[in-house]
Coordinates of N, CA and C and ligand atoms in Angstrom, one line a residue:
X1 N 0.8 -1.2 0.0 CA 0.0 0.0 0.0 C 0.9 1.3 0.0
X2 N 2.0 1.4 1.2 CA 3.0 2.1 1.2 C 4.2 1.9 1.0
X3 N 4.7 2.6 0.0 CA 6.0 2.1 -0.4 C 7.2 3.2 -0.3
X4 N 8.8 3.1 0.4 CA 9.1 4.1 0.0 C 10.5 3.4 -0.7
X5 N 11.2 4.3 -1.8 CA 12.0 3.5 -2.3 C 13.3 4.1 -3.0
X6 N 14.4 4.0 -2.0 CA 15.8 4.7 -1.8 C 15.4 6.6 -1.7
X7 N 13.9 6.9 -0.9 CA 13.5 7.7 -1.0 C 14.8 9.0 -0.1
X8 N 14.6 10.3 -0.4 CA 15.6 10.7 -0.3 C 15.7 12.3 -0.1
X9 N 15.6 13.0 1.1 CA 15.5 14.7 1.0 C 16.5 15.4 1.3
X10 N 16.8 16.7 0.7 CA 18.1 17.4 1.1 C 17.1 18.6 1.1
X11 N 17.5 19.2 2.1 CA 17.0 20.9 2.0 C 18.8 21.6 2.0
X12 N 18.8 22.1 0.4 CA 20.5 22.7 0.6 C 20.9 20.9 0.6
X13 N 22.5 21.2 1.1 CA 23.3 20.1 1.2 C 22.9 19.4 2.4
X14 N 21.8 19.5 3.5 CA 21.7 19.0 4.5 C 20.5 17.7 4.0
X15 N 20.9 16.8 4.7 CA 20.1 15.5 4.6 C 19.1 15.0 5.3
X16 N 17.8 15.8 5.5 CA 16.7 15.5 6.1 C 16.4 13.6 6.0
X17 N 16.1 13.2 4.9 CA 15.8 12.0 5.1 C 16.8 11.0 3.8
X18 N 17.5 10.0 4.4 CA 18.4 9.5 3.5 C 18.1 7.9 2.7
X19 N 17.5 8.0 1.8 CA 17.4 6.5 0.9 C 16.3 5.7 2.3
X20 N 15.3 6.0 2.3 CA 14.5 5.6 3.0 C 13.9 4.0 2.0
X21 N 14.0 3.2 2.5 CA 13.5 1.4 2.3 C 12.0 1.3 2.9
X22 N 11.1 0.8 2.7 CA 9.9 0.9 3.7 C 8.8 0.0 2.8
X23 N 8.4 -1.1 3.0 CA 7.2 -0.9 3.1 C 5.9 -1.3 3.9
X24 N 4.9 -0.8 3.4 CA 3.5 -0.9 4.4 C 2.4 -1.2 4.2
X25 N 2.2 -2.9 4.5 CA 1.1 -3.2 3.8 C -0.2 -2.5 4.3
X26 N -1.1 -2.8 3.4 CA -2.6 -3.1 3.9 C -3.1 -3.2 5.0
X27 N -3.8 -2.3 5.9 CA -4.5 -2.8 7.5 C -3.2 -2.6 8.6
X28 N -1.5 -2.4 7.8 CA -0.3 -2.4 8.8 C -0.9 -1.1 9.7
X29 N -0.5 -0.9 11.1 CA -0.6 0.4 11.7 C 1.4 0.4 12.1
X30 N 1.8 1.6 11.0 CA 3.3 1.4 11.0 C 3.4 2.6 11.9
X31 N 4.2 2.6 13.6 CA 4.7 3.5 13.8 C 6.2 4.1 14.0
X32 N 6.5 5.3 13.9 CA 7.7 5.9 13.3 C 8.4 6.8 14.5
X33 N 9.0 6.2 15.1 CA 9.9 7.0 16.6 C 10.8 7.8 16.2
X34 N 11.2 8.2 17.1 CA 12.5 9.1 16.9 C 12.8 10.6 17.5
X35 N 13.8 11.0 18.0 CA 14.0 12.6 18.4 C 13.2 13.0 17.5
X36 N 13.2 14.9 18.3 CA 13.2 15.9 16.9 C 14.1 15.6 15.7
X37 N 13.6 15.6 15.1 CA 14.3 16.1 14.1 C 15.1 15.1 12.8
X38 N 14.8 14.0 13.7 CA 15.6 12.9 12.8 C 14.5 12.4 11.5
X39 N 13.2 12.9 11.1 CA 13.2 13.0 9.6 C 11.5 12.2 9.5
X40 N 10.7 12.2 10.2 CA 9.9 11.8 10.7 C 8.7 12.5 9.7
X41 N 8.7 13.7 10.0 CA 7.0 14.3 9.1 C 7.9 14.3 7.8
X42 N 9.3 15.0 7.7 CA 9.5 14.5 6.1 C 9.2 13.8 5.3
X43 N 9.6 12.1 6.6 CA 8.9 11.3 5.5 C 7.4 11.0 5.2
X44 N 6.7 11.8 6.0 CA 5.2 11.9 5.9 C 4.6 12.9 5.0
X45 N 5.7 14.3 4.9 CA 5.3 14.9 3.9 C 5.5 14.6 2.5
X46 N 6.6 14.1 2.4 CA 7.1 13.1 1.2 C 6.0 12.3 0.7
X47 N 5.5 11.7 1.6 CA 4.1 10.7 0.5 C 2.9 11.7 0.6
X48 N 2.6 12.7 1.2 CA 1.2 13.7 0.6 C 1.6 14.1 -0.1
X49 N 2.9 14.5 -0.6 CA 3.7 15.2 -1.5 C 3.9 16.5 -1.6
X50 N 3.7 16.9 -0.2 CA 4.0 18.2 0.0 C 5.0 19.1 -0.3
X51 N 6.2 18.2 -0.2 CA 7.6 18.3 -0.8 C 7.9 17.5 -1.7
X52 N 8.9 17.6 -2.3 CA 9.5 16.6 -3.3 C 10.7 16.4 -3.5
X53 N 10.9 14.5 -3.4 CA 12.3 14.2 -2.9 C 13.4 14.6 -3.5
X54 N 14.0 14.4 -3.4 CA 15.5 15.0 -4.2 C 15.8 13.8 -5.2
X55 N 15.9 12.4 -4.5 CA 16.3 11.1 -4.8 C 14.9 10.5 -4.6
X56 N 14.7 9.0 -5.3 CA 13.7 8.3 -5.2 C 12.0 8.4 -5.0
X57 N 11.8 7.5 -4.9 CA 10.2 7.7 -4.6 C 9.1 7.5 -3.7
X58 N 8.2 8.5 -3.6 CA 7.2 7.7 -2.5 C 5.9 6.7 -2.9
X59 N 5.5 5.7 -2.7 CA 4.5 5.0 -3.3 C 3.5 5.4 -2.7
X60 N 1.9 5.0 -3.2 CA 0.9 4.6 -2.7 C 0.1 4.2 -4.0
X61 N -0.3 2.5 -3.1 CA -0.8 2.0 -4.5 C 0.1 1.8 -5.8
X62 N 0.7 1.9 -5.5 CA 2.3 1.5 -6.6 C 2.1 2.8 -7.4
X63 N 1.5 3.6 -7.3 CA 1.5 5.1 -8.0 C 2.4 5.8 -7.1
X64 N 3.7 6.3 -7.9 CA 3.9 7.7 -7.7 C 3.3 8.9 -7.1
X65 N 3.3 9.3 -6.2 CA 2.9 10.5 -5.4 C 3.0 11.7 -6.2
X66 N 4.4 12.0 -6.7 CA 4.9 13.1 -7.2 C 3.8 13.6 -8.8
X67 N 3.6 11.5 -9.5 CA 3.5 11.8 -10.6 C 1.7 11.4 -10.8
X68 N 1.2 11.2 -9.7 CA -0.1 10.7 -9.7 C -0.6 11.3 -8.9
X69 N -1.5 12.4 -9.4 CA -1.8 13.3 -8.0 C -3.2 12.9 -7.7
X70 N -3.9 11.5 -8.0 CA -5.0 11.0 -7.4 C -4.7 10.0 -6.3
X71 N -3.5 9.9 -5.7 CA -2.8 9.5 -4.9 C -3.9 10.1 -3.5
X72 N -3.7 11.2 -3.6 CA -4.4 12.3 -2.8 C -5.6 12.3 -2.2
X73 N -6.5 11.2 -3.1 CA -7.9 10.9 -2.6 C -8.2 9.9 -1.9
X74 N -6.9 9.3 -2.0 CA -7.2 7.6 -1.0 C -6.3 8.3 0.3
X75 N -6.0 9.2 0.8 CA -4.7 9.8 2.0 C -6.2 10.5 2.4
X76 N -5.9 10.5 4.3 CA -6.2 11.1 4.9 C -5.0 11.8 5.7
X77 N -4.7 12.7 6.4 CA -3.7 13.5 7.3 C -4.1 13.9 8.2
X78 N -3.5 13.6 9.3 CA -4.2 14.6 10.6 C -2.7 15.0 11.3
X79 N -2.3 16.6 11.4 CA -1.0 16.7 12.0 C -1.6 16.5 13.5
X80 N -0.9 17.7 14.0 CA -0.3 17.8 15.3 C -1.6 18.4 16.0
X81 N -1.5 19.4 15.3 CA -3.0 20.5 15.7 C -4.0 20.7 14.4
X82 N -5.2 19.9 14.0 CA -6.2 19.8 13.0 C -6.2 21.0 12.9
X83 N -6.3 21.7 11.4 CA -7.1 23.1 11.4 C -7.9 23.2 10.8
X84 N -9.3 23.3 11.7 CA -10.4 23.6 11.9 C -10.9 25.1 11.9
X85 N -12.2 25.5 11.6 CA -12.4 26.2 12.1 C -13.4 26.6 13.4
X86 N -12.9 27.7 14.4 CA -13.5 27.3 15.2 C -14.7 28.0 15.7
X87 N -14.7 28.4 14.9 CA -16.4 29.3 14.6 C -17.5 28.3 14.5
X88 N -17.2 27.2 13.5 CA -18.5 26.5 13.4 C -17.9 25.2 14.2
X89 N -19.2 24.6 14.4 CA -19.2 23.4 14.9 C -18.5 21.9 14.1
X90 N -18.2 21.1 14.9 CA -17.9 20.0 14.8 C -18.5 19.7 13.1
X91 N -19.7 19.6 13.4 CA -20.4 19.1 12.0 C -20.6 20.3 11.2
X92 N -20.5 21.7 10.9 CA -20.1 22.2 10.2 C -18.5 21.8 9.5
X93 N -17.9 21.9 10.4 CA -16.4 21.4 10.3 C -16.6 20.6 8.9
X94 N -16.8 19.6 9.3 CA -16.9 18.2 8.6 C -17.7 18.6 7.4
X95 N -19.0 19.1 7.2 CA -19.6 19.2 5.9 C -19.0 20.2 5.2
X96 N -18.3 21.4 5.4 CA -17.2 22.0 4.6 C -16.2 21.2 4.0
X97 N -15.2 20.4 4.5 CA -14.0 19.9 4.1 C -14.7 18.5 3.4
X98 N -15.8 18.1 4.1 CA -16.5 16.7 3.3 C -16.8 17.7 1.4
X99 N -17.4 18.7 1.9 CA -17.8 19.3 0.2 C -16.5 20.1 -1.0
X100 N -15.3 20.4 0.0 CA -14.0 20.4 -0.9 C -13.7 19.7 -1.4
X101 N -14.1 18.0 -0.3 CA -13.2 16.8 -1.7 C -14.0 16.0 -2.4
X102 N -15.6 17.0 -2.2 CA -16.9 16.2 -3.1 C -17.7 15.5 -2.9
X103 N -17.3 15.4 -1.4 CA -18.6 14.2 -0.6 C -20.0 15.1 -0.6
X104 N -20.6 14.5 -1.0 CA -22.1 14.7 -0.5 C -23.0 14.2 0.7
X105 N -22.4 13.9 1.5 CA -23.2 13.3 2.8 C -24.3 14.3 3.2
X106 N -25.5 13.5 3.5 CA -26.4 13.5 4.6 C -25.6 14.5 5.9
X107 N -26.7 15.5 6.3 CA -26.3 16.2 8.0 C -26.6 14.5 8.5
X108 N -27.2 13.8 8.4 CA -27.7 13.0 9.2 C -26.5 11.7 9.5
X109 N -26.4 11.6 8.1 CA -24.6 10.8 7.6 C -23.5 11.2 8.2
X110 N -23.4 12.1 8.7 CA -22.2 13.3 9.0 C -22.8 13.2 10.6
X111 N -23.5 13.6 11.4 CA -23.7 13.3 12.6 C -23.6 11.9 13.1
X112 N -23.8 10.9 12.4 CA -23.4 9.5 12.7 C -22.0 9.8 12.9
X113 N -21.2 9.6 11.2 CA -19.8 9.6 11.2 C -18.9 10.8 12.4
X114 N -19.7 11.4 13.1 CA -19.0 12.3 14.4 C -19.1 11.1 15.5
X115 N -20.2 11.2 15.5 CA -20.7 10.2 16.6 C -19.9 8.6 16.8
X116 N -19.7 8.5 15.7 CA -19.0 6.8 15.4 C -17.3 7.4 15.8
X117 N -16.9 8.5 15.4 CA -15.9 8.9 15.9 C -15.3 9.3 17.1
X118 N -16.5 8.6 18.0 CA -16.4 8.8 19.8 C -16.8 10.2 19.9
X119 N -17.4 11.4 19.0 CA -17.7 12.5 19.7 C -18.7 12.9 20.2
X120 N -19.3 13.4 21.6 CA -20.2 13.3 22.5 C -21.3 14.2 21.7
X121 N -22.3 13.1 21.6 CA -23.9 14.1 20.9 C -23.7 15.4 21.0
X122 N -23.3 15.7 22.2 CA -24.1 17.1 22.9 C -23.0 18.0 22.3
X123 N -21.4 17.8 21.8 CA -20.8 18.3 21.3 C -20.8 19.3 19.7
X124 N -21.8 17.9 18.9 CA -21.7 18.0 17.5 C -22.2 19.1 17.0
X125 N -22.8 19.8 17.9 CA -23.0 20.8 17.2 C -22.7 22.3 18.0
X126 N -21.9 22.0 18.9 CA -20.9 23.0 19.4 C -20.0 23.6 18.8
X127 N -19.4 25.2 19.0 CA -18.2 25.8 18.2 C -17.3 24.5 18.5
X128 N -15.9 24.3 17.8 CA -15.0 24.5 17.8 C -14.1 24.7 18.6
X129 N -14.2 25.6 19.2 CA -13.3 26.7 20.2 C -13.7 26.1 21.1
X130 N -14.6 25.3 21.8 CA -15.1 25.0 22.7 C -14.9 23.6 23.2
X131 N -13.9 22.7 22.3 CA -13.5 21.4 22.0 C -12.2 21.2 22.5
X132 N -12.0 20.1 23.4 CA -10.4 19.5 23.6 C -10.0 19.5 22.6
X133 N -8.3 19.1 22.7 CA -7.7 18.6 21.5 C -8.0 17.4 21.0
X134 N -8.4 16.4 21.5 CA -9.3 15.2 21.2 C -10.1 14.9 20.4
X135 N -11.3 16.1 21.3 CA -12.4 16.0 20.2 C -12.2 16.6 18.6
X136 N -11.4 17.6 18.4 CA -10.5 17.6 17.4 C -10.1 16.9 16.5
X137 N -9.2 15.9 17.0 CA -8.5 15.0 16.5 C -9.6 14.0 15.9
X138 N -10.5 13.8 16.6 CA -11.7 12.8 16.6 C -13.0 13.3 15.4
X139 N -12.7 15.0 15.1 CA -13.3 15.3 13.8 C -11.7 15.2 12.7
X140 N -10.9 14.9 12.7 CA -10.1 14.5 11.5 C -10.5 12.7 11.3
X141 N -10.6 12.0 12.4 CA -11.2 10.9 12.1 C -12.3 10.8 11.2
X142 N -13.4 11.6 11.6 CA -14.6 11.9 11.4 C -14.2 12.0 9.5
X143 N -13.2 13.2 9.3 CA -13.3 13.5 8.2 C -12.7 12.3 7.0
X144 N -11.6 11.8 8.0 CA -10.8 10.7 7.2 C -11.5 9.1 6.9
X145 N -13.0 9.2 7.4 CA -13.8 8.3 7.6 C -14.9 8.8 6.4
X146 N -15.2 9.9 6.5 CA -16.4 10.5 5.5 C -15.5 10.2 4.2
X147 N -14.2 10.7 4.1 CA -13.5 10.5 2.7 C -14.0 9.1 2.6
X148 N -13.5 8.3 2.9 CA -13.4 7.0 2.6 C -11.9 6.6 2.5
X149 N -10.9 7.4 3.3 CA -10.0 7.4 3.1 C -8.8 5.9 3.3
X150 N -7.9 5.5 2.6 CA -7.8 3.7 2.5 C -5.9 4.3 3.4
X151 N -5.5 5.2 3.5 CA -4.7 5.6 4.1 C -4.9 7.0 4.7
X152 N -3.8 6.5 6.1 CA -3.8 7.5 7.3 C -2.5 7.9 7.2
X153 N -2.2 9.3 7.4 CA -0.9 9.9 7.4 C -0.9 10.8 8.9
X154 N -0.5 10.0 10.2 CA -0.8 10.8 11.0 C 0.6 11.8 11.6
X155 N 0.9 12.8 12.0 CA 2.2 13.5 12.2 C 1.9 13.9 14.0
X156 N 2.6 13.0 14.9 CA 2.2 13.3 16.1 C 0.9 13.4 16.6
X157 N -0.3 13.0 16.2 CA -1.7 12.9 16.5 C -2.0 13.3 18.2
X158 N -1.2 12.6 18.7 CA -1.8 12.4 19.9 C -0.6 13.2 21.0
X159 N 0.1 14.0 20.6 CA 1.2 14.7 21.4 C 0.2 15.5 22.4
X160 N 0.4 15.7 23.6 CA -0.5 16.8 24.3 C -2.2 16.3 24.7
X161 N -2.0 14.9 24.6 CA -3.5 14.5 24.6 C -3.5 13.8 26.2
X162 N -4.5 14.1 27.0 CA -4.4 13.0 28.0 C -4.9 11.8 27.5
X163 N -4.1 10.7 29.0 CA -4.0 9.1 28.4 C -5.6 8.6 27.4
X164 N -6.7 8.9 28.4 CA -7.9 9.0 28.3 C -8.2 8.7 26.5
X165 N -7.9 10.2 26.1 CA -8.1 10.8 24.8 C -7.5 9.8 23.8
X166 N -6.1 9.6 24.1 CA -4.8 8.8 23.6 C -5.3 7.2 23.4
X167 N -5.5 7.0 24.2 CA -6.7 5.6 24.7 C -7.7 5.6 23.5
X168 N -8.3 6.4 23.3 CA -9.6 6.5 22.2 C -9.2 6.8 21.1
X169 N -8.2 7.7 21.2 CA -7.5 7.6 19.2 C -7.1 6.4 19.3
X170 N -6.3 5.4 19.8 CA -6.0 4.5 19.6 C -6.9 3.2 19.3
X171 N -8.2 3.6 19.8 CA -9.7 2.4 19.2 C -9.7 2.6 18.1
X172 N -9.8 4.1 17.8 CA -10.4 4.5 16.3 C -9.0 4.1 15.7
X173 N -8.2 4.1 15.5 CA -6.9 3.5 14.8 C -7.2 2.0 14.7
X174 N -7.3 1.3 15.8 CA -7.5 -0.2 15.6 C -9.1 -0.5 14.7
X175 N -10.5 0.2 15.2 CA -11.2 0.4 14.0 C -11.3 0.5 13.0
X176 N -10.3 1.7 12.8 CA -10.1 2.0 11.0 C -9.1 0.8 10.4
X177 N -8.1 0.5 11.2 CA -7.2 -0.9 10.7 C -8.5 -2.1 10.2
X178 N -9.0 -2.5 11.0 CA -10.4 -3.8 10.9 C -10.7 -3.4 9.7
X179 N -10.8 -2.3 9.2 CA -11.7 -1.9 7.7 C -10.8 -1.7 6.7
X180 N -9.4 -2.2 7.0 CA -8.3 -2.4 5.9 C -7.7 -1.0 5.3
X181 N -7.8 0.0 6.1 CA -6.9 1.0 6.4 C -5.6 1.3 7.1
X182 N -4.6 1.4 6.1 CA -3.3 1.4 6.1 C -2.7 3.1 7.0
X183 N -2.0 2.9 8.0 CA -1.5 4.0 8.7 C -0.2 4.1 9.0
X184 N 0.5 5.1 8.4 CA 1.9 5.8 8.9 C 1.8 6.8 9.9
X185 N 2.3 6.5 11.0 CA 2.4 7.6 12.1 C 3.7 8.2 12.7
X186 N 3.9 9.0 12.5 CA 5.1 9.7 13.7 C 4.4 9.9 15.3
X187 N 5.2 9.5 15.8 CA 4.6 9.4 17.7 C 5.8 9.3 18.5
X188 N 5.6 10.0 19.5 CA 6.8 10.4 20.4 C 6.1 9.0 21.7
X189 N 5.0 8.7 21.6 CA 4.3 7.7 22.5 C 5.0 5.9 22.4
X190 N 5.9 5.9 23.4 CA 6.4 4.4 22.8 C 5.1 3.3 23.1
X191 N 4.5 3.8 24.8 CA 3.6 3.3 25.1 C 2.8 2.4 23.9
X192 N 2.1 3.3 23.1 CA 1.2 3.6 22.0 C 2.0 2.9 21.0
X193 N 3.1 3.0 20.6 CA 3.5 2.6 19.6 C 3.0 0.8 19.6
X194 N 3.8 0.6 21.0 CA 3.9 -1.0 21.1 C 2.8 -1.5 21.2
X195 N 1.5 -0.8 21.7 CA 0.3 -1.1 22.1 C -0.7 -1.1 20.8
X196 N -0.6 -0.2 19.7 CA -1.2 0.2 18.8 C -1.1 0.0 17.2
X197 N 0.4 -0.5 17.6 CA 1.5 -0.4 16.1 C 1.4 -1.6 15.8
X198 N 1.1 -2.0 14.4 CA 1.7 -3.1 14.1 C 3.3 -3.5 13.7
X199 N 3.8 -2.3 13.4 CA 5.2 -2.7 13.1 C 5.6 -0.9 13.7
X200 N 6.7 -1.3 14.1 CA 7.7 -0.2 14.6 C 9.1 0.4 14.0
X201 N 9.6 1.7 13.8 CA 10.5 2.2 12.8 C 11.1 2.9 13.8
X202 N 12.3 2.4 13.9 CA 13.1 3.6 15.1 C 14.1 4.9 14.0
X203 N 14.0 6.3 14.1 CA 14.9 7.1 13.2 C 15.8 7.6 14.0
X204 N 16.5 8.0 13.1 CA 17.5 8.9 13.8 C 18.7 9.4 12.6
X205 N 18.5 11.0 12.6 CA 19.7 11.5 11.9 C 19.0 11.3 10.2
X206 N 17.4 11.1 10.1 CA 17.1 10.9 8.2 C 17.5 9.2 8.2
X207 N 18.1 8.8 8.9 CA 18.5 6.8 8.4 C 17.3 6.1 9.5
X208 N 16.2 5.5 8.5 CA 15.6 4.2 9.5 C 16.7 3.3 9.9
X209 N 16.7 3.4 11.0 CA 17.9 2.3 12.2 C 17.2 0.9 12.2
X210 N 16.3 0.9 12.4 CA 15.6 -0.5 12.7 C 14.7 -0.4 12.5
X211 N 13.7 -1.4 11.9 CA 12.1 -1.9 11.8 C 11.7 -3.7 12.3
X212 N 10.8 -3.1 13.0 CA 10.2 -4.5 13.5 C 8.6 -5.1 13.9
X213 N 8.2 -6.2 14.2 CA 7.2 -6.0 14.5 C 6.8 -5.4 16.1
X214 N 5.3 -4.9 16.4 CA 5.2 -4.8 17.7 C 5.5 -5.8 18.6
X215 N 4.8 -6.8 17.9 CA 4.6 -7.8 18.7 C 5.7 -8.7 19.3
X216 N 7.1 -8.6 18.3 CA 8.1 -8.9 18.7 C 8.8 -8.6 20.2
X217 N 8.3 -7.4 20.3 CA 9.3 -6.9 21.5 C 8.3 -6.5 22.5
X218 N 9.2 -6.3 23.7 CA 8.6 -6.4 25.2 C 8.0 -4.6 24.8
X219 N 7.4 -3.8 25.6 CA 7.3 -2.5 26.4 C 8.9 -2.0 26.6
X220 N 9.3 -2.6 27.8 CA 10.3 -2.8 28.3 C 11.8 -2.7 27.4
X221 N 11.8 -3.6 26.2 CA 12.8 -3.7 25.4 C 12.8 -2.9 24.4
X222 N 11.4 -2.6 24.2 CA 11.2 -1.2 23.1 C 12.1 0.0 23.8
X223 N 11.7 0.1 24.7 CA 12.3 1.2 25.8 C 13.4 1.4 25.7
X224 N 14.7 0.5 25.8 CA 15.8 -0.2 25.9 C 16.6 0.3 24.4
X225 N 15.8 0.0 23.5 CA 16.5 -0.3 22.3 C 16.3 1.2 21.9
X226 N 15.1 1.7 22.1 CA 15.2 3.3 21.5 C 15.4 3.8 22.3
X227 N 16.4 4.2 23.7 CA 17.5 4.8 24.4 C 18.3 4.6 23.9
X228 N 18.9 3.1 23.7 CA 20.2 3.4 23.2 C 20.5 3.6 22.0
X229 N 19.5 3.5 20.9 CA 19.9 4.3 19.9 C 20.0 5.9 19.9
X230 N 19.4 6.6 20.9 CA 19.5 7.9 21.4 C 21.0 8.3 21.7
X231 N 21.3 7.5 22.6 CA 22.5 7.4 23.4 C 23.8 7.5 22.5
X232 N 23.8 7.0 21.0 CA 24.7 6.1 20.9 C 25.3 7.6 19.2
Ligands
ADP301 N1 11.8 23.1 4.9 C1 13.0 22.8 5.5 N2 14.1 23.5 5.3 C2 15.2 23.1 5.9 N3 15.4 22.1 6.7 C3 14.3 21.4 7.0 C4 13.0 21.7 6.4 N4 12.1 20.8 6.9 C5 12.8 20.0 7.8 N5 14.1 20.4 7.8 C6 15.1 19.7 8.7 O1 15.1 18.3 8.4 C7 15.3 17.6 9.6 C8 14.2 16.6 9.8 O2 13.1 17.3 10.1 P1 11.7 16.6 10.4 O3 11.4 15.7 9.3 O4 10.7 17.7 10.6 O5 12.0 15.9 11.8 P2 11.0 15.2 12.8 O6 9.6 15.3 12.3 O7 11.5 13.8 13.0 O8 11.1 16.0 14.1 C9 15.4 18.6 10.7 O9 16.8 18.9 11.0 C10 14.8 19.9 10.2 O10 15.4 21.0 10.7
MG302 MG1 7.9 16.2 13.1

């Protein structure tokens, strides 16, 4: 589904991400550790194609990103902080950005799809402004659900969320997996990672160091192994 291949970023002579190998099937929930700065949304913006690599390519669907820009319609994205606006509500939210990428949904289709997104009835039709960062996050669900979206491009989703919140993005991630949705995430959460990921990518410095499964390793050893690649 996700493919990256000898993918490759320089801003100037500096090497954000180097000959990146990857791939990510179908239904995988792939998560992506690492410091600041070691290359993590690059490689996230690299397959929206927000940038463009210097070297190699980013897949989806064995299409070119760069050169197939219907790539675009199977990607959902949620960064750090959704932007919303916060004037209208939840379900306004949603039936604007639902009508940019042509959805026609039902208010009534659209209040489900909030609702199925863990957001509290009484919310849906509240400003904005008036929303955790959760419930937030839980209308990018919302939206990446109304797409129909077959991939998740998440860039720290859950930074600044209590466990609670973190806890419930993490259903809706294993929900959306069950329905054969493919997820790349950057997460500073190793917790989450081991608990939520199907497979694990330790970075550092633009070079993936290691990839493995979750299930392989302890809590404990995850812990272990991305210190001392920190360390070292
Ligand atoms: N537009 C840019 N211009 C110059 N350098 C950049 C740009 N975007 C990212 N970088 C650099 O690339 C490196 C990797 O950044 P990034 O992918 O954002 O890391 P991460 O998401 O893992 O924290 C950082 O050193 C960052 O400063
Ligand atoms: Mg980042």
């Amino acid at each position: 589904m996700l493919e990256a291949i000898d993918l490759t970023k320089k801003f100037g002579d500096f090497i954000a991400l180097k000959s990146l190998n990857l791939i990510i099937k179908e239904g995988e929930i792939f998560c992506l550790l690492g410091a600041n700065g070691a290359g993590k949304s690059t490689t996230i913006n690299l397959f929206l194609n927000f940038i463009d690599a210097t070297h190699g390519k980013a897949m989806i669907n064995n299409m070119d990103v760069s050169k197939h820009k219907e790539t675009k319609q199977l990607l959902s994205y949620i960064p750090e902080n959704l932007m919303l606006y916060k004037n209208l509500s939840g379900l306004e939210n949603l039936r604007f950005f639902c009508g940019l990428g042509g959805g026609n949904q039902s208010k009534g289709e659209l209040e489900e799809l909030l609702e199925q997104s863990g957001l509290q009835i009484d919310f849906i039709h509240k400003r904005v402004s008036s929303y955790s960062k959760g419930m937030r996050q839980k209308v990018g669900i919302a939206l990446a659900r109304a797409r129909g979206a077959k991939v998740l491009l998440l860039d720290e989703p859950t930074s600044g969320l209590d466990p609670k919140a973190s806890n419930e993005f993490s259903e809706l991630l294993l929900n959306m997996k069950e329905k054969g949705v493919t997820t790349l995430m950057a997460t500073h959460d190793l917790f989450r990672a081991k608990d939520t990921g199907t497979h694990i990518g330790i970075m550092k410095e633009g070079m993936l160091l290691e990839k493995f499964e979750s299930k392989d390793v302890s809590f404990q050893d995850l812990e272990k192994l991305y210190l001392k690649h920190m360390h070292n």
